[in-house]
Every structure is written in structure tokens, then in C-alpha cells.
XYZ file of C-alpha atoms in Angstrom:
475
model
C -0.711 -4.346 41.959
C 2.922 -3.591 42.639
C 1.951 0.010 43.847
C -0.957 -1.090 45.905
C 1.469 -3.807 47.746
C 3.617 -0.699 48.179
C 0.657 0.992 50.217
C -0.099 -1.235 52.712
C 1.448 -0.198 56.132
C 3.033 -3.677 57.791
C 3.912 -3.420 61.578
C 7.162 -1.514 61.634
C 5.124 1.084 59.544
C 2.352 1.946 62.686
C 5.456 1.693 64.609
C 6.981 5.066 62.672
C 3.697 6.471 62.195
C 3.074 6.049 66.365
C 6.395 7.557 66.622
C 5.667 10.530 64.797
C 2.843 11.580 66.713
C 4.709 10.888 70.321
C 7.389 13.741 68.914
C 4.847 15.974 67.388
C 2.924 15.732 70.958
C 6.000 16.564 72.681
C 6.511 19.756 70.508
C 3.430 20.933 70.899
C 3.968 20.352 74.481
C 7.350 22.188 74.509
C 5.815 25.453 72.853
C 3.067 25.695 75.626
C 5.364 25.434 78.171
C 7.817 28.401 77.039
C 4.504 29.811 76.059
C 3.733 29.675 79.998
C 7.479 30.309 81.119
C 7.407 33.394 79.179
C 4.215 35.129 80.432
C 5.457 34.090 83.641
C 8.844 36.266 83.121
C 6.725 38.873 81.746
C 4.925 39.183 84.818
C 7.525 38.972 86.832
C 9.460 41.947 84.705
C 6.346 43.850 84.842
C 6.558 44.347 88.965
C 10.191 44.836 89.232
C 10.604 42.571 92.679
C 13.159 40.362 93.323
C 12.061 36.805 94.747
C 12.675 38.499 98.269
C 10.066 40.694 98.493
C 7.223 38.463 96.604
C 4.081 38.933 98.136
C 2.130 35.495 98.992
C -0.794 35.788 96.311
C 1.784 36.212 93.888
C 3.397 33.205 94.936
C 0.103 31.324 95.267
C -0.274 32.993 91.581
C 2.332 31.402 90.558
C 1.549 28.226 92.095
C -1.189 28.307 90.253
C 0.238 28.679 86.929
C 2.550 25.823 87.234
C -0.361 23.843 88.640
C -2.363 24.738 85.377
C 0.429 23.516 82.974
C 0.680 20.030 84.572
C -2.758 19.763 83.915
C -1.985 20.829 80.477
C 0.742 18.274 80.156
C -1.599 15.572 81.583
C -4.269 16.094 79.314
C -2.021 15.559 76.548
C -0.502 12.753 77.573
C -3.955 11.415 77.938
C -5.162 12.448 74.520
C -1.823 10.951 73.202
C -2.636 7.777 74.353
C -6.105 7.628 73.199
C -4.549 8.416 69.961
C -2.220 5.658 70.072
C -4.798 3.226 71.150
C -7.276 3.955 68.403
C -4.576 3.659 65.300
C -3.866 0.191 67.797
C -7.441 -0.508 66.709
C -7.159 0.833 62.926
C -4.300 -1.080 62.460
C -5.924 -4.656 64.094
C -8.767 -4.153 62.050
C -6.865 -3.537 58.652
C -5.064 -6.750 59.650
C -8.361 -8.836 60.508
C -9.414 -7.664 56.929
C -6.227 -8.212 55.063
C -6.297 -11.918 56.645
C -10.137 -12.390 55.713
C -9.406 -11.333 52.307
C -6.429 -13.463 52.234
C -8.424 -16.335 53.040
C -11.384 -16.033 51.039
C -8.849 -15.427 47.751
C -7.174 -18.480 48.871
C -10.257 -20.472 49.020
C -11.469 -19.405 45.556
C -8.079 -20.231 44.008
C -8.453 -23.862 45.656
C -11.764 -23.926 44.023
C -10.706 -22.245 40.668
C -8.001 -25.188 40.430
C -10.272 -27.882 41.279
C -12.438 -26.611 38.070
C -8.957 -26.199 35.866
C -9.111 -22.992 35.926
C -5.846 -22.055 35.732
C -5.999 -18.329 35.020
C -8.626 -17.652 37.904
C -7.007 -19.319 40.344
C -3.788 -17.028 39.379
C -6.047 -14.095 39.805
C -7.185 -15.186 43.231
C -3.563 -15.527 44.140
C -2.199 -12.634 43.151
C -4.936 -10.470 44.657
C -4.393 -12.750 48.031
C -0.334 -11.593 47.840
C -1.951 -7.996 47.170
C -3.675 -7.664 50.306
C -0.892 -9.087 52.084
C 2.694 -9.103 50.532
C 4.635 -9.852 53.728
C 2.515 -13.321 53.844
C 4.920 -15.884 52.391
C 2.684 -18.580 52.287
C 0.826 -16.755 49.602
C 3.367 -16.411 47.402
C 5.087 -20.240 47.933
C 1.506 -21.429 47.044
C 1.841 -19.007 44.056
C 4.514 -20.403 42.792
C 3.751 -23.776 43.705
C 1.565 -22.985 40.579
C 3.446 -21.511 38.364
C 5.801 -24.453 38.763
C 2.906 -27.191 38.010
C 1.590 -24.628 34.981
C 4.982 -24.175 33.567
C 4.179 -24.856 30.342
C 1.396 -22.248 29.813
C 3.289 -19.829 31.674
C 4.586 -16.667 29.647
C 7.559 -14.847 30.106
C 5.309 -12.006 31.026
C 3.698 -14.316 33.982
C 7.289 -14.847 35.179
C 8.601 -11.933 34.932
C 5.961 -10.100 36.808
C 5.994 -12.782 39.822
C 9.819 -11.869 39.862
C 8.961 -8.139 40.423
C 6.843 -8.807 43.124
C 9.488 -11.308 45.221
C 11.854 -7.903 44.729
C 9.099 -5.926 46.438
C 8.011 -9.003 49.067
C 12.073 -8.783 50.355
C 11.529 -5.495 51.849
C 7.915 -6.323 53.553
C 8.281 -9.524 54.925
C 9.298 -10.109 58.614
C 13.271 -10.711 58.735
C 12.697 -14.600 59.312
C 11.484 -15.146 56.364
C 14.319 -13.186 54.045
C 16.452 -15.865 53.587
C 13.517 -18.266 52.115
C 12.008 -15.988 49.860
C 15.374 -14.386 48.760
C 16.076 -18.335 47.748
C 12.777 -18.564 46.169
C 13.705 -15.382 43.876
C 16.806 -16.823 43.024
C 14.862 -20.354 41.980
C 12.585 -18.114 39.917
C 15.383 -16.597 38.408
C 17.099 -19.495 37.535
C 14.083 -21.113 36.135
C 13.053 -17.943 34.171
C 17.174 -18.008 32.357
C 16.758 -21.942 31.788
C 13.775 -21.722 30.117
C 14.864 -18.869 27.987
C 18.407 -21.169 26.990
C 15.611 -23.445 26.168
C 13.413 -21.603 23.849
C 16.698 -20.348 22.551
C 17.740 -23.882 21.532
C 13.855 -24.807 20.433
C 13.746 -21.797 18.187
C 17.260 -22.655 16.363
C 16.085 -26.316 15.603
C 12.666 -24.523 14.729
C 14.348 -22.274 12.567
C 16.693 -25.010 10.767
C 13.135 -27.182 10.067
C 11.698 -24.157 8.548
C 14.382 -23.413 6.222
C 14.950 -27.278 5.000
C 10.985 -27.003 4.634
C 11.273 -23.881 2.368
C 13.874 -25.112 0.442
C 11.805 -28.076 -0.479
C 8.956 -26.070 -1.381
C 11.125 -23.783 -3.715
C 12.673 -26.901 -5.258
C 10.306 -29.513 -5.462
C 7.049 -28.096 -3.451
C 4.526 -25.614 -4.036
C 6.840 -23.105 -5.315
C 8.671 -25.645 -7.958
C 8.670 -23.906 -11.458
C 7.013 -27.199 -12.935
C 4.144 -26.679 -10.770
C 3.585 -23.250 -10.928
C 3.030 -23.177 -14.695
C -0.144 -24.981 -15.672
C -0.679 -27.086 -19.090
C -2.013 -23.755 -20.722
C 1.295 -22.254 -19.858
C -0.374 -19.816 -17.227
C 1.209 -18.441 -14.178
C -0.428 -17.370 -10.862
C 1.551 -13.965 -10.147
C 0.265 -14.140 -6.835
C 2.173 -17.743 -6.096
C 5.398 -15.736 -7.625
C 5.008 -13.167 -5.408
C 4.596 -15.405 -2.655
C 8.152 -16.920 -3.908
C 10.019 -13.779 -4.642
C 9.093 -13.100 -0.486
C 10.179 -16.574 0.528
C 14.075 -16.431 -1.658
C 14.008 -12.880 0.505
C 13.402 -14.044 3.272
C 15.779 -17.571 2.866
C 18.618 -14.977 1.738
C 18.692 -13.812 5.290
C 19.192 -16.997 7.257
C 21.090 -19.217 5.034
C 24.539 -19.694 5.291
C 25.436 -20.253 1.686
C 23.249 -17.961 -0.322
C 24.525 -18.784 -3.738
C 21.229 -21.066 -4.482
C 18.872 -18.733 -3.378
C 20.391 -15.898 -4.932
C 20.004 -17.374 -7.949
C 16.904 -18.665 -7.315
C 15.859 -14.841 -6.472
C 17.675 -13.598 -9.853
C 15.278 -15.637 -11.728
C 12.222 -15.152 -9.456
C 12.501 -11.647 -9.951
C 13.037 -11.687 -13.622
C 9.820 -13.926 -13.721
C 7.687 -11.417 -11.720
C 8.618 -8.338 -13.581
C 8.250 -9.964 -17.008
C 5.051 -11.498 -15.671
C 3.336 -8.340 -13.899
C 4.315 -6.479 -17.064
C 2.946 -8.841 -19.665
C -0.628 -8.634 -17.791
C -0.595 -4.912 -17.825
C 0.472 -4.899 -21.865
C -2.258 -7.880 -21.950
C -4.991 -6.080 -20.056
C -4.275 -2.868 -22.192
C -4.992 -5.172 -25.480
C -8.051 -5.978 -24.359
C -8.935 -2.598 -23.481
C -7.939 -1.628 -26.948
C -10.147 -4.300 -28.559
C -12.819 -3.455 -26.707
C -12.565 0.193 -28.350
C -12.833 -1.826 -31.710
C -15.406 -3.728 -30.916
C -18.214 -1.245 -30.418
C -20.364 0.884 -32.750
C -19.251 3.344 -33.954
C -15.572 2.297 -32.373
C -13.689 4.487 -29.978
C -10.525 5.152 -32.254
C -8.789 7.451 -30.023
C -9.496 5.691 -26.922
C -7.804 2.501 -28.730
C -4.916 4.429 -30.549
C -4.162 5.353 -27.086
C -4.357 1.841 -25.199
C -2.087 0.811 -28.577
C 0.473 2.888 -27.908
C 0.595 2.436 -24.098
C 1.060 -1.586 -25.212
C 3.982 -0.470 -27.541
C 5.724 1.223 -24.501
C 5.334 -1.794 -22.268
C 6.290 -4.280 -24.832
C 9.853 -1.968 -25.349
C 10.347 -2.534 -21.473
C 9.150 -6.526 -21.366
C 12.528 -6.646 -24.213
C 14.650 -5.887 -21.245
C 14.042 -8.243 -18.859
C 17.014 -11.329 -19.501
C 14.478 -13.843 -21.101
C 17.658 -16.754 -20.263
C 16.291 -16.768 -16.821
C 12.494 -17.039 -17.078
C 10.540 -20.548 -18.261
C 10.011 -20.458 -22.176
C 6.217 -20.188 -21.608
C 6.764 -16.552 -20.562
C 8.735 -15.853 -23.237
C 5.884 -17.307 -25.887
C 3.631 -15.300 -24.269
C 5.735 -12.180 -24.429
C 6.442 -12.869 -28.360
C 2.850 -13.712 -29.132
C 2.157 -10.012 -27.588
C 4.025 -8.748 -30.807
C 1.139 -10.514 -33.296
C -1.482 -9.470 -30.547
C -0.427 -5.839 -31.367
C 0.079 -5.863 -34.958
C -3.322 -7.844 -35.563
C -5.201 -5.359 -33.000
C -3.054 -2.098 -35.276
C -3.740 -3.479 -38.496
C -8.018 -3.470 -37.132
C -7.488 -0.393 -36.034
C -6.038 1.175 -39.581
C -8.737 -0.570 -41.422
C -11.306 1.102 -39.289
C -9.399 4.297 -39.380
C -9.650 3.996 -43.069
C -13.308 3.220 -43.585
C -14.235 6.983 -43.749
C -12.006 7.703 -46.465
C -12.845 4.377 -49.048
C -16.201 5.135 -48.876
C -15.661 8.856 -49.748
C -13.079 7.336 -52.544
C -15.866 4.498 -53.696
C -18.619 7.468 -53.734
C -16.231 9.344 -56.105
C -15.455 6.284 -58.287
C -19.204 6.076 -58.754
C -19.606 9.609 -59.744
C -16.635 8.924 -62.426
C -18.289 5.965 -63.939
C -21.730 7.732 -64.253
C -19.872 11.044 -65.663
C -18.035 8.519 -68.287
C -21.247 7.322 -69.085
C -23.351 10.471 -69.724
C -23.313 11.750 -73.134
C -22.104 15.336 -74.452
C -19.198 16.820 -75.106
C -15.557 14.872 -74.396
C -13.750 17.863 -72.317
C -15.980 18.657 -69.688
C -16.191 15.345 -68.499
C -12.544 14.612 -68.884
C -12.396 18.060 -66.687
C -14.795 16.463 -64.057
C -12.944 13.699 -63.817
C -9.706 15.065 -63.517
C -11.191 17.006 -60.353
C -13.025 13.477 -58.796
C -9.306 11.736 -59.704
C -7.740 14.826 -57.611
C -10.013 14.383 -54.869
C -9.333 10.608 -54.785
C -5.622 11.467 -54.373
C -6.623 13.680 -51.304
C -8.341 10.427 -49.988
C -5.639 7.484 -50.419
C -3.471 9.647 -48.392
C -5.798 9.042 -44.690
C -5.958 5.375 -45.593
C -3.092 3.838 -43.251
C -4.090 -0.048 -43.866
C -1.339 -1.679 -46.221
C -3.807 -3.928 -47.562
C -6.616 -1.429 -48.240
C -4.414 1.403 -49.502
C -3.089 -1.312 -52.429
C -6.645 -2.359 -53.348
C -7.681 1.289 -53.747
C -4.478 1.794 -56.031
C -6.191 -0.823 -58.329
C -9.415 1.220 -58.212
C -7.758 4.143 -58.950
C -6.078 2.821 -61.811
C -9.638 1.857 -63.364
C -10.880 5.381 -62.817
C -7.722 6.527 -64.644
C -8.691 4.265 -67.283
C -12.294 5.644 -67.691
C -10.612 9.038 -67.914
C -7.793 7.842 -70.325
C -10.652 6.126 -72.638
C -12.730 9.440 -72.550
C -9.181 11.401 -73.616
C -8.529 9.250 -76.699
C -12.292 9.010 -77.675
C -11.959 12.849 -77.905
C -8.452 12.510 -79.688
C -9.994 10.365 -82.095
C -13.529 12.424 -82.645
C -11.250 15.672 -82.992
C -8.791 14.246 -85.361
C -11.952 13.558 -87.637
C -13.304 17.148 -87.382
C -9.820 18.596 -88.325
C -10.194 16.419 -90.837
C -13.442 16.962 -91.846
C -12.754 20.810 -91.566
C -9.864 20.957 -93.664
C -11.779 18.988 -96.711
C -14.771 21.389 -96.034
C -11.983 24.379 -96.779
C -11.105 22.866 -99.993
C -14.432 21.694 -100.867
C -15.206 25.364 -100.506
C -12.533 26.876 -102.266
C -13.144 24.384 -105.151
C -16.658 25.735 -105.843
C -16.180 29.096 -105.812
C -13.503 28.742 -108.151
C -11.172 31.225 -106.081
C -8.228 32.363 -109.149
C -6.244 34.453 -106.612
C -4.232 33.692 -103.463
C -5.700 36.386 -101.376
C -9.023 34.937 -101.711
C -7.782 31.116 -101.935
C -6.657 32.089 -97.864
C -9.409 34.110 -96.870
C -11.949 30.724 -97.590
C -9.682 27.904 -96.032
C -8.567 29.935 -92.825
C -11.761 30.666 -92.513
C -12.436 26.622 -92.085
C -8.908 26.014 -90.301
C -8.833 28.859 -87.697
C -11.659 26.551 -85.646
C -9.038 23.727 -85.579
C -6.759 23.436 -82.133
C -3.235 22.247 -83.821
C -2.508 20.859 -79.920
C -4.881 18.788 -80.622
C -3.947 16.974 -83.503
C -1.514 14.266 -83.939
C 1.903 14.718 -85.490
C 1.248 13.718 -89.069
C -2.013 16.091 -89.057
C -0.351 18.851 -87.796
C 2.075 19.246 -90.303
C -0.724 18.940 -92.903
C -2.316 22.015 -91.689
């Protein structure tokens, strides 16, 4: 708007504008006439006479040549005037306009204000000052308005009427200077008052605020008592909304020993809190890798040890500065891991006791078959070896002891077998040796050679390993 108020010609621009085309007339009529002077000299070069013996048509020539130029200079002076009268007439009729416009936008901001409507009526007004910025009775009634609308009046508003009583100074006529120079000055004035006054509002506004949010951090929304619930759970939203507010307080207060305490604990409370609910939300993940069929024991050895690492960084947080609810639910993460480990290591171990019960079964039917003692004592030493292999992928406490006690009862089975045998071979020596003798007795052998030749023959068969102490020096 400021550049179209710019653009509109007031009366001391025609005048310039008139001007200009008076001196650009006169040029042009200079250059004819040296135009005409010089022909004339040419002419007069071109006969080599001096005025004394010019003939009379060459004066009436010459006569005629002047004559023709003042008709020249006439006719310009005629069309020069035309000229003038019709930008006369341009410059009337852009008034008549500007005025009509002026009046109609005048009107409609009457009739905008008799409706309230504040804002339209401005509009009217400022597009009456546009058409004609060196009106002053457009821009009193302008900010006869702004005066009565104070209130809803922006700085914005203000400022921009300001800019356009700068521009107004140099397009009104020089009566009316002083009045609107004292009119920018009011506007000025008003414009610094009501800043001082905002200035002031905005302190008290800014004291209210921070009494307000140190009630809220001390006995208000944000109070410790009533952000932890009866079930000892905290929103870490609400903690985040404090950890913003002791920021924020830190920056306008003038003793910031409260709040920075306040903030010291805040923050301890957020980071142990955020990091319990990832450990927490990890656990769950991890139990829900337990819980399906068959379970997902890598996917939950992994969430398990991801919880390990964040409960080794929840032990450095200073627990003096949090509420003891946190810190319960921080130590009951320790159980929560060791209950969801001690699942995991049974499942882990399932694979390996039912390979270990299989083989138990096999001993117990190989104990019970019939036959000879030392190939089942060898097929049990094997199933006992493989057993061994076993116990060593079970990682449950618990379930590795109570497969110790079923290993010990397959020992036994193999430990009865190996004295059953002991006892049955001790018999055969036995029975071999008095089966030598028995021999030897009925054949009546008289010499030694042959004596030896019947009972080795009878004790060769006998393993002396094999025999207990007392038998083995018999043979």
C-alpha cells in the first residue's frame, strides 16, 4: 500500500511533469530553428553575394523562410498547449476518482463500524488513505480508530499506520505538516507507552507463572506424592513434563539452589525410570520366547542378556535421590531375571534329560536281561559314558543335582551286575580248581609231570584278576 501511495502524482507532481514538456517543446523548437538558420547560411554560402548585391526573390526567399518558421513555432506552441490542457483534464479526472473512491471507502467504514466490524472498517480506511495520502482527514479518522480499538490493536497495526504518517509528511499540502507531524509523534508516543506497558504486564506475568510452577513442583501436579500411584507406578510422561519445567524454572529464578536440586533428582528419576521400562519391556519379550511351543531359546537368551546390560547401567544411577518405589522396582528386576534365567536353563536342558532318562531306561532293561555278566557291564559302561556326555548341556542347578541322583542309581545297577559276576566267577574258580583235583585224584597221576599237565589243564581257564585276594594265592 505504501508503494502504491508512493505512485500517485499530487499537484506539485503535474506541475513538474507540465514543466518537463514546456522545456522539451522548447528544445525541439531550438533544433528546428538552427536547423532553418543553417540551410539558410548554406544558401547564402552557396551564391557567394554579400547582402549588397541580393537580388529581390532572394530576399522575398528569405522572407519566406523566416515566415515558414514562425508558423513552425506557432504550431507548437499551439500543440503545447493542447498538451497541457489535456494532462489539465487527466489530472481533474484522477482527482474526481481519487475523491469518489475516498468517499465510497469512507462510507463503507461508517457502515462496517456500525456492524462492529472492526477489521473491515480498517480495511476501508486504509484503502481510502491509499487513494489519497495527502487527505488528512482520512488518516485523523483512521486513527480516531485505532485510538477507540486500542486494545485489539497489534504492534503490527501500529507500526504500519506509523510508516504511512512518515510517507503522508512528504504528500500532504504544507498546511497541514505541522498537524500530522504532531499526530506521528502522538502515535509514537502511544506505540513506546504501550510497549513500557506490556513490558511491566509481562514481568508480573512472568513472576505469577513462576510462583504457579513452583507450586505445582512442590505441592501440585508435579509433587512426588502424587505422581506415584498406590501400586507404586510412575507416569514417565508426567516426569518428563517435570524434568522440562525445573529447566525451564532454572532459567528465570533468581536463586536456583531449589530447583537445581529439584532437577538433580528429576533427572535421576527419569533415567532410572526410562531404563527400568526398557529392562522391563525386554523381560517380557524374553518370556514371551518361553512361553511358546517349541520356545524361541535364542531369541530369549538374547532379550536375557540385553536385560543384564541394562540392569548393570540402572546400578549407576544414585538411588539416594529417587522415591524408594523406584528402587523396589529396580531390585525386584534382579528376581525377574533370575526366575526368567533359571526357565530358560530348564528348558535349555529338556533335550538332554530326556536323552539321559532314555539311556537310564536302556540300563535298567540291559540289567535285567539275562546272559552273560561282562557284556552287559560293557553296555553299561558305554550308556553311563554317554550319560556323562549329557549332564554336561544341562545348565539348571536344580535339574543337573536330580540327574546326579539318577546317575548314581544307574551306577548302582552297574556296580550290582560287577559283584554278581565277582561272586559267580569266584565260584567257577572254585569249582574249576576242585574239578583239577577231582581229576587228578582218579587217574591216580604218581608223577609230577603228569600231576601238572591235568590241573593246568583245569586252571589255565581261570582269570587270576578276577579273583579275590585269598583265592588268588590259592591258585
Amino acid at each position: 500500500m505504501e508503494q502504491n501511495m508512493q505512485n500517485i502524482p499530487d499537484k506539485q507532481d503535474r506541475k513538474q511533469a507540465i514543466g518537463k514538456v514546456w522545456n522539451i517543446a522548447i528544445g525541439v523548437l531550438c533544433a528546428v530553428i538552427l536547423w532553418q538558420l543553417f540551410s539558410l547560411r548554406a544558401e547564402w554560402q552557396a551564391i557567394h553575394k554579400t547582402p549588397d548585391t541580393i537580388s529581390q526573390t532572394e530576399i522575398k526567399t528569405l522572407n519566406l523562410s523566416v515566415t515558414t518558421m514562425t508558423q513552425i513555432v506557432v504550431d507548437i506552441q499551439k500543440r503545447l498547449e493542447r498538451l497541457e490542457q489535456e494532462i489539465r483534464a487527466v489530472s481533474m479526472n484522477k482527482l474526481k476518482a481519487d475523491e469518489v473512491a475516498v468517499a465510497q471507502a469512507m462510507k463503507k467504514a461508517q457502515e462496517a463500524l456500525a456492524r462492529n466490524d472492526t477489521a473491515l472498517a480498517k480495511l476501508y480506511l486504509l484503502n481510502a488513505i491509499n487513494h489519497a495520502p495527502h487527505n488528512t482527514a482520512c488518516l485523523f479518522e483512521y486513527y480516531k480508530l485505532c485510538k477507540q480499538k486500542s486494545d485489539s490493536m497489534s504492534e503490527q497495526e501500529w507500526g504500519q499506520f506509523r510508516n504511512i504518517l512518515e510517507l503522508a509528511i512528504y504528500q500532504i499540502p504544507p498546511e497541514e505538516i505541522e498537524k500530522i507531524q504532531a499526530l506521528y509523534d502522538d502515535v509514537v508516543k502511544f506505540m513506546d507507552s504501550r510497549s513500557i506497558a506490556a513490558a511491566k504486564r509481562a514481568e508480573v506475568d512472568q513472576k505469577e507463572k513462576i510462583k504457579y510452577s513452583l507450586q505445582e513442583l512442590q505441592t501440585g501436579k508435579y509433587a512426588w506424592n502424587k505422581l506415584i500411584d498406590k501400586n507404586s507406578s510412575i507416569d514417565l510422561n508426567l516426569i518428563q513434563e517435570r524434568l522440562a519445567l525445573c529447566n525451564e524454572l532454572r532459567n528465570v529464578v533468581e536463586d536456583d539452589s531449589l530447583i537445581n536440586e529439584e532437577l538433580n533428582r528429576t533427572v535421576a528419576v527419569f533415567s532410572g525410570l526410562s531404563q527400568i521400562k526398557v529392562v522391563e519391556a525386554t523381560l517380557k519379550n524374553a518370556k514371551d520366547s518361553l512361553s511358546v511351543s517349541p520356545p524361541n531359546l535364542n531369541s530369549a537368551n538374547a532379550q536375557l542378556q540385553t536385560a543384564r546390560n541394562g540392569l548393570s547401567q540402572i546400578w549407576n544411577i544414585d538411588y539416594s535421590l529417587v522415591p524408594a518405589e523406584i528402587k523396589k522396582r529396580a531390585t525386584d528386576l534382579v528376581d525377574h531375571i533370575a526366575s526368567l534365567e533359571k526357565n530358560y536353563n530348564k528348558l535349555k536342558s529338556e533335550p538332554a534329560c530326556k536323552r539321559i532318562d532314555n539311556t537310564i531306561a536302556e540300563i535298567e532293561n540291559i540289567s535285567r536281561k539275562g546272559g552273560e555278566f561282562t557284556p552287559r557291564i560293557k553296555a553299561i559302561t558305554e550308556k553311563l559314558q554317554e550319560i556323562g556326555t549329557g549332564m554336561r548341556e544341562i545348565t539348571d542347578a536344580d535339574t543337573f543335582k536330580n540327574y546326579e541322583k539318577k546317575i548314581t542309581r544307574a551306577g548302582n545297577i552297574l556296580q550290582d551286575l560287577q559283584r554278581d559276576r565277582y561272586k559267580k566267577y569266584q565260584r567257577w574258580a572254585i569249582k574249576q580248581c576242585c574239578d583239577g583235583f577231582t581229576t587228578y585224584s582218579k587217574w591216580k597221576v604218581v608223577t609230577a609231570k603228569g600231576a601238572k599237565w591235568i590241573i593246568d589243564g583245569y586252571l589255565i581257564k581261570i582269570d587270576p584278576s578276577l579273583l579275590s585276594p585269598p583265592c588268588c594265592r590259592t591258585l
